[in-house]
Every structure is written in structure tokens, then in C-alpha cells.
Amino acid sequence: MQRQNYRAQTVIITGASSGIGASFAQALAARGANLILVARRFDRLQQLAGELEQRYQITATAIALDLTSPHVGVELKKAVVDAGLEATSLINNAGFGTFGEFVDEDPARLSQEIAVDVVAPVQLSSAFLPDIIAARGFLINVASMAAYTPTPRMAVYGATKAFVLSFTESLWAELRGTGVTVFALSPGATSTEFNAVVGTDDATAGARMRTPADVVATALSHLESRNPGPSVIDGRSNRVAASLGRLAPRRTIVTMMHRLTDPARRAGANA
């Protein structure tokens, strides 16, 4: 049963130019929601906005924004107000990862990763929650399966997603009774540009890929459920893995993950 009145919604989606963000845009537009699409690649946003407006007779506004900005919440709120819009819901989807031994990583790149994956969701949630509460809308923060285990060679990415999961579940508890739906969405390996940005397929350790449409279907099914919980994991095998991870000793889990993310393991398997 569809509980959401999507036609009353104006939804901000970050990272909307491709992958899961673009799939969210397609699915929500098909349900009648108006959209505010946010990413750096303005041309792609404009093209997507135009296609969705023509196909679904909704309003889609493209806003180009660098999510590494230290004042990203204030900047996006101003851009939305200047456009004469009022957001009712927010999907913090934008994010990226880095792969490699931590000692070899570029500190500047790691700072950008933390800015996009942690600081931006916090600032945007803070900036728009009053409007979301007033509209009884929804807030979805995209975490990852990496939130559930230590992730050697992606130490910072895993830590950022663990933060997003904990942060969002705490908001779920704080906002109960307000009429706002809040939850963290945790995809596993998904066929997006994630590996291309990271620079290697080792980032997903050869896992079987889900599609962005699969992930969005999981999220919207959870959103439309009678009593949505604080988090949802996409894919049955991912849900099983997360459950097993809670049972095993931390030493066992991190050792296993270190083996799984070893490029030499995949090179040997592909030889």
C-alpha cells in the first residue's frame, strides 16, 4: 500500500546525475513528486530534469553544487529559496570512496571524501529538517554495507558510512512522533560509477552487482511500509551477511575483510 502522497512532495536528491540518485529521481517522478536535483555535473542534471518533466509532467529543478564546500547546507538552502522552492523531503545520496592502504592515501582526497560522505549529509539534514518536519516528509541517508564491518583498504569510506548509519538511526529515534520518516539505506555492490571513481573494481571485491533500480525499489518499499524502521539493507544476501557479521568476533570479521579486499586475491582468481 502506498502511504506517501508523492504529489505533495518536493524532494531534494544529491548525487542525482547518475546511479542510485538518478534512479531515485526516475522512480519519484513516476510517482508524481517534484524534484530538486543536486550534483556537480550541471549539464547532466539539466538533461535529466528536462526528460523527467516531459515524461511525468512534474517540476524538476537542477542545482549545481560542490558538496565539499564547508558551508554546503547554507549554500543549498539559499539556492532552493532563491529558486522559489520549498523542499519537503531529502535524500542524501551523494558519496564516493577511495581504495588503498591508508598510509599511501592522499590526505586532501580523504578530506574531500569525509566532506561529501559525512559533513554534507549532516549539514543538509540540519538545514532542511525544519521544513521536512513541517511538511511531514521524509529523510533518507544512503549508507552502505561497508557501515556494518571494518573495511581494510577502504578504512575512511567504511568509517564514514558507519557514521551515516549511526547518525541516521539516532535521528529516527529523535523524530518519532513528528510524522517524519527517517532511515538509512545500505546498498551493497551496485552497478554505478562507484568503482570508476574509486579507480578499481577491487573496491567491490568481485561481488555480484545489484542495479540502482533494485536499491531504489528496496528504499521506496521501506518508505511506504506501515512502520518503517531506522535502516534497511538492499538485497537478501547483504541482509544475511550483515546478520552473520554481528555474530562473529570483530577480529574474525576484520581479518576476513582484509582478505576480501586484497587485490592479489582477485588477480589470482582471474589468472
PDB file of C-alpha atoms in Angstrom:
ATOM      1  CA  MET A   1       0.000   0.000   0.000  1.00  0.00           C
ATOM      2  CA  GLN A   2       1.371   3.402  -0.984  1.00  0.00           C
ATOM      3  CA  ARG A   3       1.312   5.550   2.162  1.00  0.00           C
ATOM      4  CA  GLN A   4       3.130   8.554   0.744  1.00  0.00           C
ATOM      5  CA  ASN A   5       1.372  11.352  -1.090  1.00  0.00           C
ATOM      6  CA  TYR A   6       4.202  11.909  -3.539  1.00  0.00           C
ATOM      7  CA  ARG A   7       2.353  14.607  -5.457  1.00  0.00           C
ATOM      8  CA  ALA A   8       2.633  16.819  -2.371  1.00  0.00           C
ATOM      9  CA  GLN A   9       6.387  16.311  -2.214  1.00  0.00           C
ATOM     10  CA  THR A  10       9.338  18.358  -3.434  1.00  0.00           C
ATOM     11  CA  VAL A  11      12.315  16.069  -2.897  1.00  0.00           C
ATOM     12  CA  ILE A  12      15.982  17.060  -2.865  1.00  0.00           C
ATOM     13  CA  ILE A  13      18.239  14.321  -4.242  1.00  0.00           C
ATOM     14  CA  THR A  14      22.008  14.776  -4.016  1.00  0.00           C
ATOM     15  CA  GLY A  15      24.258  12.914  -6.399  1.00  0.00           C
ATOM     16  CA  ALA A  16      21.338  12.867  -8.815  1.00  0.00           C
ATOM     17  CA  SER A  17      23.278  12.930 -12.073  1.00  0.00           C
ATOM     18  CA  SER A  18      23.830   9.149 -12.245  1.00  0.00           C
ATOM     19  CA  GLY A  19      23.485   5.805 -10.498  1.00  0.00           C
ATOM     20  CA  ILE A  20      21.229   5.450  -7.467  1.00  0.00           C
ATOM     21  CA  GLY A  21      20.473   9.185  -7.390  1.00  0.00           C
ATOM     22  CA  ALA A  22      19.214   9.228 -10.977  1.00  0.00           C
ATOM     23  CA  SER A  23      17.193   6.081 -10.294  1.00  0.00           C
ATOM     24  CA  PHE A  24      15.584   7.744  -7.265  1.00  0.00           C
ATOM     25  CA  ALA A  25      14.720  10.698  -9.495  1.00  0.00           C
ATOM     26  CA  GLN A  26      13.074   8.447 -12.099  1.00  0.00           C
ATOM     27  CA  ALA A  27      11.070   6.489  -9.531  1.00  0.00           C
ATOM     28  CA  LEU A  28       9.868   9.521  -7.588  1.00  0.00           C
ATOM     29  CA  ALA A  29       8.964  11.478 -10.724  1.00  0.00           C
ATOM     30  CA  ALA A  30       6.933   8.487 -11.910  1.00  0.00           C
ATOM     31  CA  ARG A  31       5.023   8.695  -8.619  1.00  0.00           C
ATOM     32  CA  GLY A  32       4.311  12.392  -9.162  1.00  0.00           C
ATOM     33  CA  ALA A  33       6.888  14.051  -6.884  1.00  0.00           C
ATOM     34  CA  ASN A  34       8.549  17.318  -7.809  1.00  0.00           C
ATOM     35  CA  LEU A  35      12.331  17.195  -7.609  1.00  0.00           C
ATOM     36  CA  ILE A  36      15.381  19.290  -6.794  1.00  0.00           C
ATOM     37  CA  LEU A  37      18.358  17.545  -8.387  1.00  0.00           C
ATOM     38  CA  VAL A  38      21.779  18.360  -6.943  1.00  0.00           C
ATOM     39  CA  ALA A  39      25.248  17.423  -8.211  1.00  0.00           C
ATOM     40  CA  ARG A  40      28.335  18.998  -9.734  1.00  0.00           C
ATOM     41  CA  ARG A  41      27.575  17.994 -13.340  1.00  0.00           C
ATOM     42  CA  PHE A  42      25.010  20.617 -14.296  1.00  0.00           C
ATOM     43  CA  ASP A  43      24.630  19.527 -17.930  1.00  0.00           C
ATOM     44  CA  ARG A  44      23.650  16.006 -16.915  1.00  0.00           C
ATOM     45  CA  LEU A  45      21.277  17.332 -14.256  1.00  0.00           C
ATOM     46  CA  GLN A  46      19.584  19.648 -16.734  1.00  0.00           C
ATOM     47  CA  GLN A  47      19.164  16.849 -19.246  1.00  0.00           C
ATOM     48  CA  LEU A  48      17.668  14.523 -16.642  1.00  0.00           C
ATOM     49  CA  ALA A  49      15.389  17.270 -15.289  1.00  0.00           C
ATOM     50  CA  GLY A  50      14.081  18.024 -18.757  1.00  0.00           C
ATOM     51  CA  GLU A  51      13.419  14.362 -19.526  1.00  0.00           C
ATOM     52  CA  LEU A  52      11.539  13.831 -16.260  1.00  0.00           C
ATOM     53  CA  GLU A  53       9.431  16.970 -16.657  1.00  0.00           C
ATOM     54  CA  GLN A  54       8.392  15.981 -20.171  1.00  0.00           C
ATOM     55  CA  ARG A  55       7.669  12.344 -19.318  1.00  0.00           C
ATOM     56  CA  TYR A  56       5.890  12.754 -15.981  1.00  0.00           C
ATOM     57  CA  GLN A  57       4.534  16.325 -16.007  1.00  0.00           C
ATOM     58  CA  ILE A  58       6.331  17.211 -12.780  1.00  0.00           C
ATOM     59  CA  THR A  59       8.727  20.051 -11.945  1.00  0.00           C
ATOM     60  CA  ALA A  60      12.411  19.164 -11.740  1.00  0.00           C
ATOM     61  CA  THR A  61      14.982  21.823 -10.852  1.00  0.00           C
ATOM     62  CA  ALA A  62      18.716  21.298 -11.395  1.00  0.00           C
ATOM     63  CA  ILE A  63      21.145  22.901  -8.939  1.00  0.00           C
ATOM     64  CA  ALA A  64      24.890  22.578  -9.445  1.00  0.00           C
ATOM     65  CA  LEU A  65      26.724  22.416  -6.132  1.00  0.00           C
ATOM     66  CA  ASP A  66      30.103  21.250  -4.878  1.00  0.00           C
ATOM     67  CA  LEU A  67      29.285  19.133  -1.838  1.00  0.00           C
ATOM     68  CA  THR A  68      32.812  19.519  -0.477  1.00  0.00           C
ATOM     69  CA  SER A  69      32.008  23.144   0.374  1.00  0.00           C
ATOM     70  CA  PRO A  70      32.376  23.815   4.122  1.00  0.00           C
ATOM     71  CA  HIS A  71      29.059  25.729   4.046  1.00  0.00           C
ATOM     72  CA  VAL A  72      27.124  23.314   1.837  1.00  0.00           C
ATOM     73  CA  GLY A  73      23.956  23.378   3.958  1.00  0.00           C
ATOM     74  CA  VAL A  74      23.634  27.161   3.906  1.00  0.00           C
ATOM     75  CA  GLU A  75      24.509  27.299   0.196  1.00  0.00           C
ATOM     76  CA  LEU A  76      21.925  24.734  -0.891  1.00  0.00           C
ATOM     77  CA  LYS A  77      19.219  26.229   1.323  1.00  0.00           C
ATOM     78  CA  LYS A  78      19.856  29.638  -0.264  1.00  0.00           C
ATOM     79  CA  ALA A  79      19.783  28.164  -3.784  1.00  0.00           C
ATOM     80  CA  VAL A  80      16.469  26.446  -3.068  1.00  0.00           C
ATOM     81  CA  VAL A  81      14.904  29.602  -1.606  1.00  0.00           C
ATOM     82  CA  ASP A  82      16.258  31.743  -4.459  1.00  0.00           C
ATOM     83  CA  ALA A  83      14.601  29.349  -6.908  1.00  0.00           C
ATOM     84  CA  GLY A  84      11.268  29.973  -5.181  1.00  0.00           C
ATOM     85  CA  LEU A  85      11.058  26.391  -3.921  1.00  0.00           C
ATOM     86  CA  GLU A  86      10.376  24.750  -0.583  1.00  0.00           C
ATOM     87  CA  ALA A  87      11.756  21.266  -0.030  1.00  0.00           C
ATOM     88  CA  THR A  88       9.590  18.754   1.829  1.00  0.00           C
ATOM     89  CA  SER A  89      11.947  15.746   1.751  1.00  0.00           C
ATOM     90  CA  LEU A  90      15.647  14.997   1.319  1.00  0.00           C
ATOM     91  CA  ILE A  91      17.689  12.070   0.023  1.00  0.00           C
ATOM     92  CA  ASN A  92      21.372  12.392   0.911  1.00  0.00           C
ATOM     93  CA  ASN A  93      22.667  10.040  -1.758  1.00  0.00           C
ATOM     94  CA  ALA A  94      25.928  11.626  -2.938  1.00  0.00           C
ATOM     95  CA  GLY A  95      29.126   9.912  -1.861  1.00  0.00           C
ATOM     96  CA  PHE A  96      32.364   8.391  -3.069  1.00  0.00           C
ATOM     97  CA  GLY A  97      35.122   6.117  -1.822  1.00  0.00           C
ATOM     98  CA  THR A  98      38.864   5.685  -2.022  1.00  0.00           C
ATOM     99  CA  PHE A  99      40.776   2.406  -2.166  1.00  0.00           C
ATOM    100  CA  GLY A 100      44.279   1.578  -0.990  1.00  0.00           C
ATOM    101  CA  GLU A 101      46.485   1.265   2.048  1.00  0.00           C
ATOM    102  CA  PHE A 102      45.691   4.210   4.330  1.00  0.00           C
ATOM    103  CA  VAL A 103      49.366   5.170   4.692  1.00  0.00           C
ATOM    104  CA  ASP A 104      49.546   5.733   0.918  1.00  0.00           C
ATOM    105  CA  GLU A 105      46.352   7.774   0.544  1.00  0.00           C
ATOM    106  CA  ASP A 106      46.251  11.450  -0.432  1.00  0.00           C
ATOM    107  CA  PRO A 107      45.166  13.412   2.674  1.00  0.00           C
ATOM    108  CA  ALA A 108      43.421  16.051   0.557  1.00  0.00           C
ATOM    109  CA  ARG A 109      41.356  13.403  -1.207  1.00  0.00           C
ATOM    110  CA  LEU A 110      40.443  11.823   2.119  1.00  0.00           C
ATOM    111  CA  SER A 111      39.269  15.211   3.393  1.00  0.00           C
ATOM    112  CA  GLN A 112      37.026  15.554   0.337  1.00  0.00           C
ATOM    113  CA  GLU A 113      35.669  12.063   0.967  1.00  0.00           C
ATOM    114  CA  ILE A 114      34.767  12.949   4.550  1.00  0.00           C
ATOM    115  CA  ALA A 115      33.228  16.242   3.406  1.00  0.00           C
ATOM    116  CA  VAL A 116      30.923  14.581   0.861  1.00  0.00           C
ATOM    117  CA  ASP A 117      30.119  11.411   2.808  1.00  0.00           C
ATOM    118  CA  VAL A 118      29.759  12.869   6.333  1.00  0.00           C
ATOM    119  CA  VAL A 119      29.753  16.656   6.532  1.00  0.00           C
ATOM    120  CA  ALA A 120      27.321  17.221   3.657  1.00  0.00           C
ATOM    121  CA  PRO A 121      24.616  14.836   4.957  1.00  0.00           C
ATOM    122  CA  VAL A 122      24.873  16.370   8.425  1.00  0.00           C
ATOM    123  CA  GLN A 123      24.710  19.971   7.174  1.00  0.00           C
ATOM    124  CA  LEU A 124      21.921  19.304   4.677  1.00  0.00           C
ATOM    125  CA  SER A 125      19.885  17.387   7.229  1.00  0.00           C
ATOM    126  CA  SER A 126      20.284  20.289   9.656  1.00  0.00           C
ATOM    127  CA  ALA A 127      19.383  22.892   7.022  1.00  0.00           C
ATOM    128  CA  PHE A 128      16.239  21.180   5.767  1.00  0.00           C
ATOM    129  CA  LEU A 129      14.848  19.216   8.724  1.00  0.00           C
ATOM    130  CA  PRO A 130      12.624  22.082   9.931  1.00  0.00           C
ATOM    131  CA  ASP A 131      10.943  22.171   6.519  1.00  0.00           C
ATOM    132  CA  ILE A 132      10.720  18.364   6.387  1.00  0.00           C
ATOM    133  CA  ILE A 133       9.105  18.266   9.836  1.00  0.00           C
ATOM    134  CA  ALA A 134       6.613  20.968   8.866  1.00  0.00           C
ATOM    135  CA  ALA A 135       5.684  19.012   5.731  1.00  0.00           C
ATOM    136  CA  ARG A 136       5.757  15.590   7.457  1.00  0.00           C
ATOM    137  CA  GLY A 137       8.112  14.465   4.723  1.00  0.00           C
ATOM    138  CA  PHE A 138      10.985  12.002   4.687  1.00  0.00           C
ATOM    139  CA  LEU A 139      14.761  11.915   5.085  1.00  0.00           C
ATOM    140  CA  ILE A 140      16.780   9.074   3.544  1.00  0.00           C
ATOM    141  CA  ASN A 141      20.538   8.924   4.087  1.00  0.00           C
ATOM    142  CA  VAL A 142      22.424   6.466   1.903  1.00  0.00           C
ATOM    143  CA  ALA A 143      24.925   4.453   3.921  1.00  0.00           C
ATOM    144  CA  SER A 144      26.485   1.197   2.671  1.00  0.00           C
ATOM    145  CA  MET A 145      27.159  -2.405   3.577  1.00  0.00           C
ATOM    146  CA  ALA A 146      30.590  -1.011   4.496  1.00  0.00           C
ATOM    147  CA  ALA A 147      28.866   0.537   7.516  1.00  0.00           C
ATOM    148  CA  TYR A 148      28.459  -2.902   9.083  1.00  0.00           C
ATOM    149  CA  THR A 149      32.078  -4.096   9.089  1.00  0.00           C
ATOM    150  CA  PRO A 150      35.580  -2.639   9.269  1.00  0.00           C
ATOM    151  CA  THR A 151      36.782  -2.196   5.683  1.00  0.00           C
ATOM    152  CA  PRO A 152      40.559  -2.501   5.236  1.00  0.00           C
ATOM    153  CA  ARG A 153      41.870  -0.615   2.182  1.00  0.00           C
ATOM    154  CA  MET A 154      38.704   1.484   2.363  1.00  0.00           C
ATOM    155  CA  ALA A 155      39.149   2.477   6.002  1.00  0.00           C
ATOM    156  CA  VAL A 156      37.873   6.040   5.658  1.00  0.00           C
ATOM    157  CA  TYR A 157      34.926   5.117   3.416  1.00  0.00           C
ATOM    158  CA  GLY A 158      33.763   2.381   5.782  1.00  0.00           C
ATOM    159  CA  ALA A 159      34.087   4.736   8.740  1.00  0.00           C
ATOM    160  CA  THR A 160      32.070   7.469   7.001  1.00  0.00           C
ATOM    161  CA  LYS A 161      29.263   5.049   6.236  1.00  0.00           C
ATOM    162  CA  ALA A 162      29.271   3.723   9.800  1.00  0.00           C
ATOM    163  CA  PHE A 163      28.821   7.355  10.863  1.00  0.00           C
ATOM    164  CA  VAL A 164      25.906   7.823   8.445  1.00  0.00           C
ATOM    165  CA  LEU A 165      24.205   4.680   9.734  1.00  0.00           C
ATOM    166  CA  SER A 166      24.575   5.656  13.401  1.00  0.00           C
ATOM    167  CA  PHE A 167      23.636   9.298  12.771  1.00  0.00           C
ATOM    168  CA  THR A 168      20.509   8.381  10.840  1.00  0.00           C
ATOM    169  CA  GLU A 169      19.296   5.747  13.268  1.00  0.00           C
ATOM    170  CA  SER A 170      19.657   8.305  16.061  1.00  0.00           C
ATOM    171  CA  LEU A 171      17.576  10.807  14.080  1.00  0.00           C
ATOM    172  CA  TRP A 172      14.935   8.117  13.573  1.00  0.00           C
ATOM    173  CA  ALA A 173      14.553   7.868  17.342  1.00  0.00           C
ATOM    174  CA  GLU A 174      14.593  11.628  17.895  1.00  0.00           C
ATOM    175  CA  LEU A 175      11.948  12.273  15.245  1.00  0.00           C
ATOM    176  CA  ARG A 176       9.453   9.586  16.207  1.00  0.00           C
ATOM    177  CA  GLY A 177       6.031  11.123  16.654  1.00  0.00           C
ATOM    178  CA  THR A 178       6.727  14.032  14.287  1.00  0.00           C
ATOM    179  CA  GLY A 179       5.242  12.346  11.230  1.00  0.00           C
ATOM    180  CA  VAL A 180       8.655  12.372   9.511  1.00  0.00           C
ATOM    181  CA  THR A 181      10.017   9.113   8.080  1.00  0.00           C
ATOM    182  CA  VAL A 182      13.782   8.766   8.558  1.00  0.00           C
ATOM    183  CA  PHE A 183      16.000   5.834   7.684  1.00  0.00           C
ATOM    184  CA  ALA A 184      19.416   4.813   6.422  1.00  0.00           C
ATOM    185  CA  LEU A 185      19.609   2.855   3.169  1.00  0.00           C
ATOM    186  CA  SER A 186      22.552   0.453   2.857  1.00  0.00           C
ATOM    187  CA  PRO A 187      23.290  -0.901  -0.624  1.00  0.00           C
ATOM    188  CA  GLY A 188      26.000  -3.446  -1.282  1.00  0.00           C
ATOM    189  CA  ALA A 189      27.860  -3.684  -4.586  1.00  0.00           C
ATOM    190  CA  THR A 190      25.747  -1.794  -7.140  1.00  0.00           C
ATOM    191  CA  SER A 191      26.305  -1.189 -10.858  1.00  0.00           C
ATOM    192  CA  THR A 192      27.036   2.540 -10.663  1.00  0.00           C
ATOM    193  CA  GLU A 193      30.062   4.764 -11.339  1.00  0.00           C
ATOM    194  CA  PHE A 194      31.394   3.986  -7.833  1.00  0.00           C
ATOM    195  CA  ASN A 195      34.264   1.747  -8.960  1.00  0.00           C
ATOM    196  CA  ALA A 196      35.175   4.113 -11.791  1.00  0.00           C
ATOM    197  CA  VAL A 197      35.515   6.984  -9.320  1.00  0.00           C
ATOM    198  CA  VAL A 198      37.485   4.828  -6.889  1.00  0.00           C
ATOM    199  CA  GLY A 199      39.703   3.693  -9.750  1.00  0.00           C
ATOM    200  CA  THR A 200      39.469  -0.085  -9.330  1.00  0.00           C
ATOM    201  CA  ASP A 201      36.981  -2.961  -9.319  1.00  0.00           C
ATOM    202  CA  ASP A 202      38.779  -4.226  -6.208  1.00  0.00           C
ATOM    203  CA  ALA A 203      36.585  -1.795  -4.256  1.00  0.00           C
ATOM    204  CA  THR A 204      33.652  -4.199  -4.554  1.00  0.00           C
ATOM    205  CA  ALA A 205      35.812  -7.353  -4.308  1.00  0.00           C
ATOM    206  CA  GLY A 206      34.156  -9.002  -7.286  1.00  0.00           C
ATOM    207  CA  ALA A 207      30.753  -9.127  -5.581  1.00  0.00           C
ATOM    208  CA  ARG A 208      27.624  -9.727  -7.624  1.00  0.00           C
ATOM    209  CA  MET A 209      26.122  -6.383  -8.579  1.00  0.00           C
ATOM    210  CA  ARG A 210      22.635  -5.172  -7.799  1.00  0.00           C
ATOM    211  CA  THR A 211      21.144  -2.464 -10.025  1.00  0.00           C
ATOM    212  CA  PRO A 212      20.309   1.094  -8.942  1.00  0.00           C
ATOM    213  CA  ALA A 213      16.655   0.265  -9.636  1.00  0.00           C
ATOM    214  CA  ASP A 214      16.887  -2.675  -7.206  1.00  0.00           C
ATOM    215  CA  VAL A 215      18.254  -0.384  -4.488  1.00  0.00           C
ATOM    216  CA  VAL A 216      15.600   2.279  -5.030  1.00  0.00           C
ATOM    217  CA  ALA A 217      12.821  -0.325  -5.035  1.00  0.00           C
ATOM    218  CA  THR A 218      14.050  -1.521  -1.630  1.00  0.00           C
ATOM    219  CA  ALA A 219      14.129   2.054  -0.311  1.00  0.00           C
ATOM    220  CA  LEU A 220      10.667   3.002  -1.542  1.00  0.00           C
ATOM    221  CA  SER A 221       9.149  -0.251  -0.316  1.00  0.00           C
ATOM    222  CA  HIS A 222      10.558   0.550   3.127  1.00  0.00           C
ATOM    223  CA  LEU A 223       9.363   4.156   2.911  1.00  0.00           C
ATOM    224  CA  GLU A 224       5.854   3.012   2.036  1.00  0.00           C
ATOM    225  CA  SER A 225       5.673   0.318   4.712  1.00  0.00           C
ATOM    226  CA  ARG A 226       3.379   0.707   7.690  1.00  0.00           C
ATOM    227  CA  ASN A 227       6.063   1.260  10.326  1.00  0.00           C
ATOM    228  CA  PRO A 228       9.476   1.912   8.707  1.00  0.00           C
ATOM    229  CA  GLY A 229      12.460   1.090  10.880  1.00  0.00           C
ATOM    230  CA  PRO A 230      15.633   3.162  11.251  1.00  0.00           C
ATOM    231  CA  SER A 231      17.543   1.359   8.496  1.00  0.00           C
ATOM    232  CA  VAL A 232      17.145  -1.017   5.584  1.00  0.00           C
ATOM    233  CA  ILE A 233      19.674  -3.148   3.701  1.00  0.00           C
ATOM    234  CA  ASP A 234      19.237  -3.805  -0.010  1.00  0.00           C
ATOM    235  CA  GLY A 235      19.402  -7.422  -1.142  1.00  0.00           C
ATOM    236  CA  ARG A 236      18.781 -10.672   0.714  1.00  0.00           C
ATOM    237  CA  SER A 237      22.402 -11.818   0.600  1.00  0.00           C
ATOM    238  CA  ASN A 238      23.518  -8.472   2.027  1.00  0.00           C
ATOM    239  CA  ARG A 239      20.999  -8.738   4.851  1.00  0.00           C
ATOM    240  CA  VAL A 240      22.252 -12.233   5.671  1.00  0.00           C
ATOM    241  CA  ALA A 241      25.877 -11.042   5.605  1.00  0.00           C
ATOM    242  CA  ALA A 242      25.105  -8.169   7.974  1.00  0.00           C
ATOM    243  CA  SER A 243      23.358 -10.539  10.388  1.00  0.00           C
ATOM    244  CA  LEU A 244      26.255 -13.007  10.357  1.00  0.00           C
ATOM    245  CA  GLY A 245      28.698 -10.135  10.872  1.00  0.00           C
ATOM    246  CA  ARG A 246      27.016  -9.280  14.162  1.00  0.00           C
ATOM    247  CA  LEU A 247      27.626 -12.810  15.459  1.00  0.00           C
ATOM    248  CA  ALA A 248      31.301 -13.259  14.587  1.00  0.00           C
ATOM    249  CA  PRO A 249      34.160 -11.810  16.691  1.00  0.00           C
ATOM    250  CA  ARG A 250      35.469  -8.459  15.423  1.00  0.00           C
ATOM    251  CA  ARG A 251      38.935  -9.941  14.944  1.00  0.00           C
ATOM    252  CA  THR A 252      37.490 -12.593  12.636  1.00  0.00           C
ATOM    253  CA  ILE A 253      35.452 -10.081  10.657  1.00  0.00           C
ATOM    254  CA  VAL A 254      38.241  -7.586  10.036  1.00  0.00           C
ATOM    255  CA  THR A 255      40.677 -10.379   9.085  1.00  0.00           C
ATOM    256  CA  MET A 256      38.150 -11.757   6.605  1.00  0.00           C
ATOM    257  CA  MET A 257      37.519  -8.312   5.133  1.00  0.00           C
ATOM    258  CA  HIS A 258      41.270  -7.758   4.774  1.00  0.00           C
ATOM    259  CA  ARG A 259      41.458 -10.908   2.647  1.00  0.00           C
ATOM    260  CA  LEU A 260      38.385  -9.993   0.606  1.00  0.00           C
ATOM    261  CA  THR A 261      39.757  -6.567  -0.331  1.00  0.00           C
ATOM    262  CA  ASP A 262      43.233  -7.870  -1.237  1.00  0.00           C
ATOM    263  CA  PRO A 263      43.859  -7.124  -4.947  1.00  0.00           C
ATOM    264  CA  ALA A 264      46.192 -10.127  -5.114  1.00  0.00           C
ATOM    265  CA  ARG A 265      43.287 -12.437  -4.249  1.00  0.00           C
ATOM    266  CA  ARG A 266      41.242 -11.247  -7.209  1.00  0.00           C
ATOM    267  CA  ALA A 267      44.261 -11.227  -9.518  1.00  0.00           C
ATOM    268  CA  GLY A 268      44.905 -14.873  -8.643  1.00  0.00           C
ATOM    269  CA  ALA A 269      41.257 -15.783  -9.153  1.00  0.00           C
ATOM    270  CA  ASN A 270      41.245 -14.149 -12.594  1.00  0.00           C
ATOM    271  CA  ALA A 271      44.577 -15.649 -13.695  1.00  0.00           C
TER     272      ALA A 271
END
